[in-house]
Amino acid sequence: PQPFVQSGEPLHEFLRSFWQRQIQAAEQEIPDYRHPPLPLARIKKVMKSDPDVKMIAADAPVLFCKACEIFIEEITSRAFIVADSNKRRTLSRSDISKALAKSDQFDFLIDIVPREE
């Protein structure tokens, strides 16, 4: 398989190709419910941590699993772009922080991944 992001690729080009690949993969994917990439029981436990949630449909954790998978891939790729721009191949916490700081859509993570000073 081709890597998500190429060395030296600008963020805007990465995002365009990333979401095109995600849509194509989702349309062609046949989910393996027996071996999900993330533990469905853990996802269901997080969903049930909200006191307003009483019942969860069987397919809801599967959908959240896919959403989490895409979320992790995007943040990791964004952090790689930051590390690559600094001529490094190893991701650090500061790469993740800088990648998240470049877009307002990740502001909800400010308590988990504080911005670098």
PDB file of C-alpha atoms in Angstrom:
ATOM      1  CA  PRO A   1       0.000   0.000   0.000  1.00  0.00           C
ATOM      2  CA  GLN A   2       1.042   3.562  -0.703  1.00  0.00           C
ATOM      3  CA  PRO A   3       1.954   5.720   2.327  1.00  0.00           C
ATOM      4  CA  PHE A   4      -0.623   8.257   3.503  1.00  0.00           C
ATOM      5  CA  VAL A   5       1.762  11.171   3.119  1.00  0.00           C
ATOM      6  CA  GLN A   6       4.833  11.641   0.955  1.00  0.00           C
ATOM      7  CA  SER A   7       7.976  13.290   2.235  1.00  0.00           C
ATOM      8  CA  GLY A   8       7.852  17.014   1.488  1.00  0.00           C
ATOM      9  CA  GLU A   9       4.136  16.974   0.625  1.00  0.00           C
ATOM     10  CA  PRO A  10       2.332  20.227   1.536  1.00  0.00           C
ATOM     11  CA  LEU A  11      -0.549  19.976   4.005  1.00  0.00           C
ATOM     12  CA  HIS A  12      -3.257  21.138   1.581  1.00  0.00           C
ATOM     13  CA  GLU A  13      -2.235  18.504  -1.009  1.00  0.00           C
ATOM     14  CA  PHE A  14      -2.124  15.811   1.658  1.00  0.00           C
ATOM     15  CA  LEU A  15      -5.610  16.681   2.945  1.00  0.00           C
ATOM     16  CA  ARG A  16      -7.133  16.607  -0.540  1.00  0.00           C
ATOM     17  CA  SER A  17      -5.683  13.178  -1.367  1.00  0.00           C
ATOM     18  CA  PHE A  18      -6.246  11.856   2.170  1.00  0.00           C
ATOM     19  CA  TRP A  19      -9.998  12.457   2.096  1.00  0.00           C
ATOM     20  CA  GLN A  20     -10.316  11.150  -1.462  1.00  0.00           C
ATOM     21  CA  ARG A  21      -8.600   7.915  -0.370  1.00  0.00           C
ATOM     22  CA  GLN A  22     -10.803   7.666   2.733  1.00  0.00           C
ATOM     23  CA  ILE A  23     -13.983   7.956   0.647  1.00  0.00           C
ATOM     24  CA  GLN A  24     -12.758   5.382  -1.879  1.00  0.00           C
ATOM     25  CA  ALA A  25     -11.705   2.988   0.890  1.00  0.00           C
ATOM     26  CA  ALA A  26     -15.051   3.363   2.697  1.00  0.00           C
ATOM     27  CA  GLU A  27     -16.973   2.619  -0.493  1.00  0.00           C
ATOM     28  CA  GLN A  28     -14.922  -0.512  -1.209  1.00  0.00           C
ATOM     29  CA  GLU A  29     -14.401  -1.739   2.346  1.00  0.00           C
ATOM     30  CA  ILE A  30     -15.971  -4.927   3.596  1.00  0.00           C
ATOM     31  CA  PRO A  31     -15.744  -4.593   7.393  1.00  0.00           C
ATOM     32  CA  ASP A  32     -14.425  -7.509   9.410  1.00  0.00           C
ATOM     33  CA  TYR A  33     -16.647  -7.412  12.483  1.00  0.00           C
ATOM     34  CA  ARG A  34     -14.765 -10.276  14.116  1.00  0.00           C
ATOM     35  CA  HIS A  35     -11.407  -8.466  14.065  1.00  0.00           C
ATOM     36  CA  PRO A  36     -11.938  -4.698  14.265  1.00  0.00           C
ATOM     37  CA  PRO A  37      -8.826  -2.480  14.263  1.00  0.00           C
ATOM     38  CA  LEU A  38      -9.871  -1.001  17.636  1.00  0.00           C
ATOM     39  CA  PRO A  39     -11.607  -2.868  20.489  1.00  0.00           C
ATOM     40  CA  LEU A  40     -15.371  -2.409  20.130  1.00  0.00           C
ATOM     41  CA  ALA A  41     -15.949  -3.165  23.813  1.00  0.00           C
ATOM     42  CA  ARG A  42     -13.726  -0.219  24.767  1.00  0.00           C
ATOM     43  CA  ILE A  43     -15.537   2.074  22.324  1.00  0.00           C
ATOM     44  CA  LYS A  44     -18.885   0.955  23.730  1.00  0.00           C
ATOM     45  CA  LYS A  45     -17.612   1.577  27.278  1.00  0.00           C
ATOM     46  CA  VAL A  46     -16.629   5.144  26.340  1.00  0.00           C
ATOM     47  CA  MET A  47     -20.017   5.684  24.717  1.00  0.00           C
ATOM     48  CA  LYS A  48     -21.769   4.426  27.859  1.00  0.00           C
ATOM     49  CA  SER A  49     -19.724   6.777  30.043  1.00  0.00           C
ATOM     50  CA  ASP A  50     -22.232   9.481  29.063  1.00  0.00           C
ATOM     51  CA  PRO A  51     -25.088   9.231  31.602  1.00  0.00           C
ATOM     52  CA  ASP A  52     -27.614  10.213  28.906  1.00  0.00           C
ATOM     53  CA  VAL A  53     -26.779   7.138  26.826  1.00  0.00           C
ATOM     54  CA  LYS A  54     -29.080   4.263  27.745  1.00  0.00           C
ATOM     55  CA  MET A  55     -28.760   1.862  24.825  1.00  0.00           C
ATOM     56  CA  ILE A  56     -26.336   1.549  21.911  1.00  0.00           C
ATOM     57  CA  ALA A  57     -27.245  -0.012  18.576  1.00  0.00           C
ATOM     58  CA  ALA A  58     -24.920  -2.812  17.504  1.00  0.00           C
ATOM     59  CA  ASP A  59     -23.626  -0.927  14.485  1.00  0.00           C
ATOM     60  CA  ALA A  60     -22.843   2.317  16.359  1.00  0.00           C
ATOM     61  CA  PRO A  61     -19.512   1.119  17.881  1.00  0.00           C
ATOM     62  CA  VAL A  62     -18.452  -0.134  14.435  1.00  0.00           C
ATOM     63  CA  LEU A  63     -19.102   3.305  12.950  1.00  0.00           C
ATOM     64  CA  PHE A  64     -17.243   5.018  15.806  1.00  0.00           C
ATOM     65  CA  CYS A  65     -14.378   2.540  15.339  1.00  0.00           C
ATOM     66  CA  LYS A  66     -13.996   3.633  11.711  1.00  0.00           C
ATOM     67  CA  ALA A  67     -14.244   7.314  12.690  1.00  0.00           C
ATOM     68  CA  CYS A  68     -11.521   6.847  15.343  1.00  0.00           C
ATOM     69  CA  GLU A  69      -9.322   5.040  12.831  1.00  0.00           C
ATOM     70  CA  ILE A  70      -9.595   7.927  10.338  1.00  0.00           C
ATOM     71  CA  PHE A  71      -9.039  10.484  13.120  1.00  0.00           C
ATOM     72  CA  ILE A  72      -5.832   8.742  14.250  1.00  0.00           C
ATOM     73  CA  GLU A  73      -4.563   8.451  10.665  1.00  0.00           C
ATOM     74  CA  GLU A  74      -5.153  12.143   9.961  1.00  0.00           C
ATOM     75  CA  ILE A  75      -3.484  13.410  13.142  1.00  0.00           C
ATOM     76  CA  THR A  76      -0.525  11.068  12.670  1.00  0.00           C
ATOM     77  CA  SER A  77      -0.092  12.198   9.064  1.00  0.00           C
ATOM     78  CA  ARG A  78      -0.326  15.871  10.039  1.00  0.00           C
ATOM     79  CA  ALA A  79       2.324  15.286  12.736  1.00  0.00           C
ATOM     80  CA  PHE A  80       4.535  13.524  10.183  1.00  0.00           C
ATOM     81  CA  ILE A  81       4.335  16.586   7.906  1.00  0.00           C
ATOM     82  CA  VAL A  82       5.569  18.729  10.814  1.00  0.00           C
ATOM     83  CA  ALA A  83       8.397  16.298  11.652  1.00  0.00           C
ATOM     84  CA  ASP A  84       9.349  15.964   7.986  1.00  0.00           C
ATOM     85  CA  SER A  85       9.532  19.745   7.595  1.00  0.00           C
ATOM     86  CA  ASN A  86      12.093  19.671  10.430  1.00  0.00           C
ATOM     87  CA  LYS A  87      14.059  16.915   8.636  1.00  0.00           C
ATOM     88  CA  ARG A  88      13.105  14.236  11.173  1.00  0.00           C
ATOM     89  CA  ARG A  89      11.431  10.843  10.828  1.00  0.00           C
ATOM     90  CA  THR A  90      10.541  10.320  14.486  1.00  0.00           C
ATOM     91  CA  LEU A  91       7.298  11.846  15.732  1.00  0.00           C
ATOM     92  CA  SER A  92       7.395  13.670  19.032  1.00  0.00           C
ATOM     93  CA  ARG A  93       4.746  15.185  21.259  1.00  0.00           C
ATOM     94  CA  SER A  94       5.716  18.622  19.981  1.00  0.00           C
ATOM     95  CA  ASP A  95       5.054  17.512  16.371  1.00  0.00           C
ATOM     96  CA  ILE A  96       1.556  16.436  17.347  1.00  0.00           C
ATOM     97  CA  SER A  97       0.993  19.660  19.265  1.00  0.00           C
ATOM     98  CA  LYS A  98       2.195  21.815  16.354  1.00  0.00           C
ATOM     99  CA  ALA A  99       0.091  19.836  13.870  1.00  0.00           C
ATOM    100  CA  LEU A 100      -3.031  20.285  15.996  1.00  0.00           C
ATOM    101  CA  ALA A 101      -2.322  24.000  16.495  1.00  0.00           C
ATOM    102  CA  LYS A 102      -2.409  24.579  12.721  1.00  0.00           C
ATOM    103  CA  SER A 103      -6.157  23.959  12.543  1.00  0.00           C
ATOM    104  CA  ASP A 104      -8.970  25.298  14.704  1.00  0.00           C
ATOM    105  CA  GLN A 105     -10.904  22.072  14.271  1.00  0.00           C
ATOM    106  CA  PHE A 106      -8.655  20.426  16.864  1.00  0.00           C
ATOM    107  CA  ASP A 107      -9.182  23.054  19.575  1.00  0.00           C
ATOM    108  CA  PHE A 108     -11.257  20.568  21.566  1.00  0.00           C
ATOM    109  CA  LEU A 109      -8.004  18.675  22.288  1.00  0.00           C
ATOM    110  CA  ILE A 110      -6.355  21.626  24.065  1.00  0.00           C
ATOM    111  CA  ASP A 111      -6.666  19.967  27.505  1.00  0.00           C
ATOM    112  CA  ILE A 112      -5.219  16.680  26.262  1.00  0.00           C
ATOM    113  CA  VAL A 113      -2.445  17.994  24.042  1.00  0.00           C
ATOM    114  CA  PRO A 114      -1.459  21.465  25.285  1.00  0.00           C
ATOM    115  CA  ARG A 115      -0.061  23.910  22.753  1.00  0.00           C
ATOM    116  CA  GLU A 116       3.683  24.319  22.596  1.00  0.00           C
ATOM    117  CA  GLU A 117       4.931  27.665  23.956  1.00  0.00           C
TER     118      GLU A 117
END
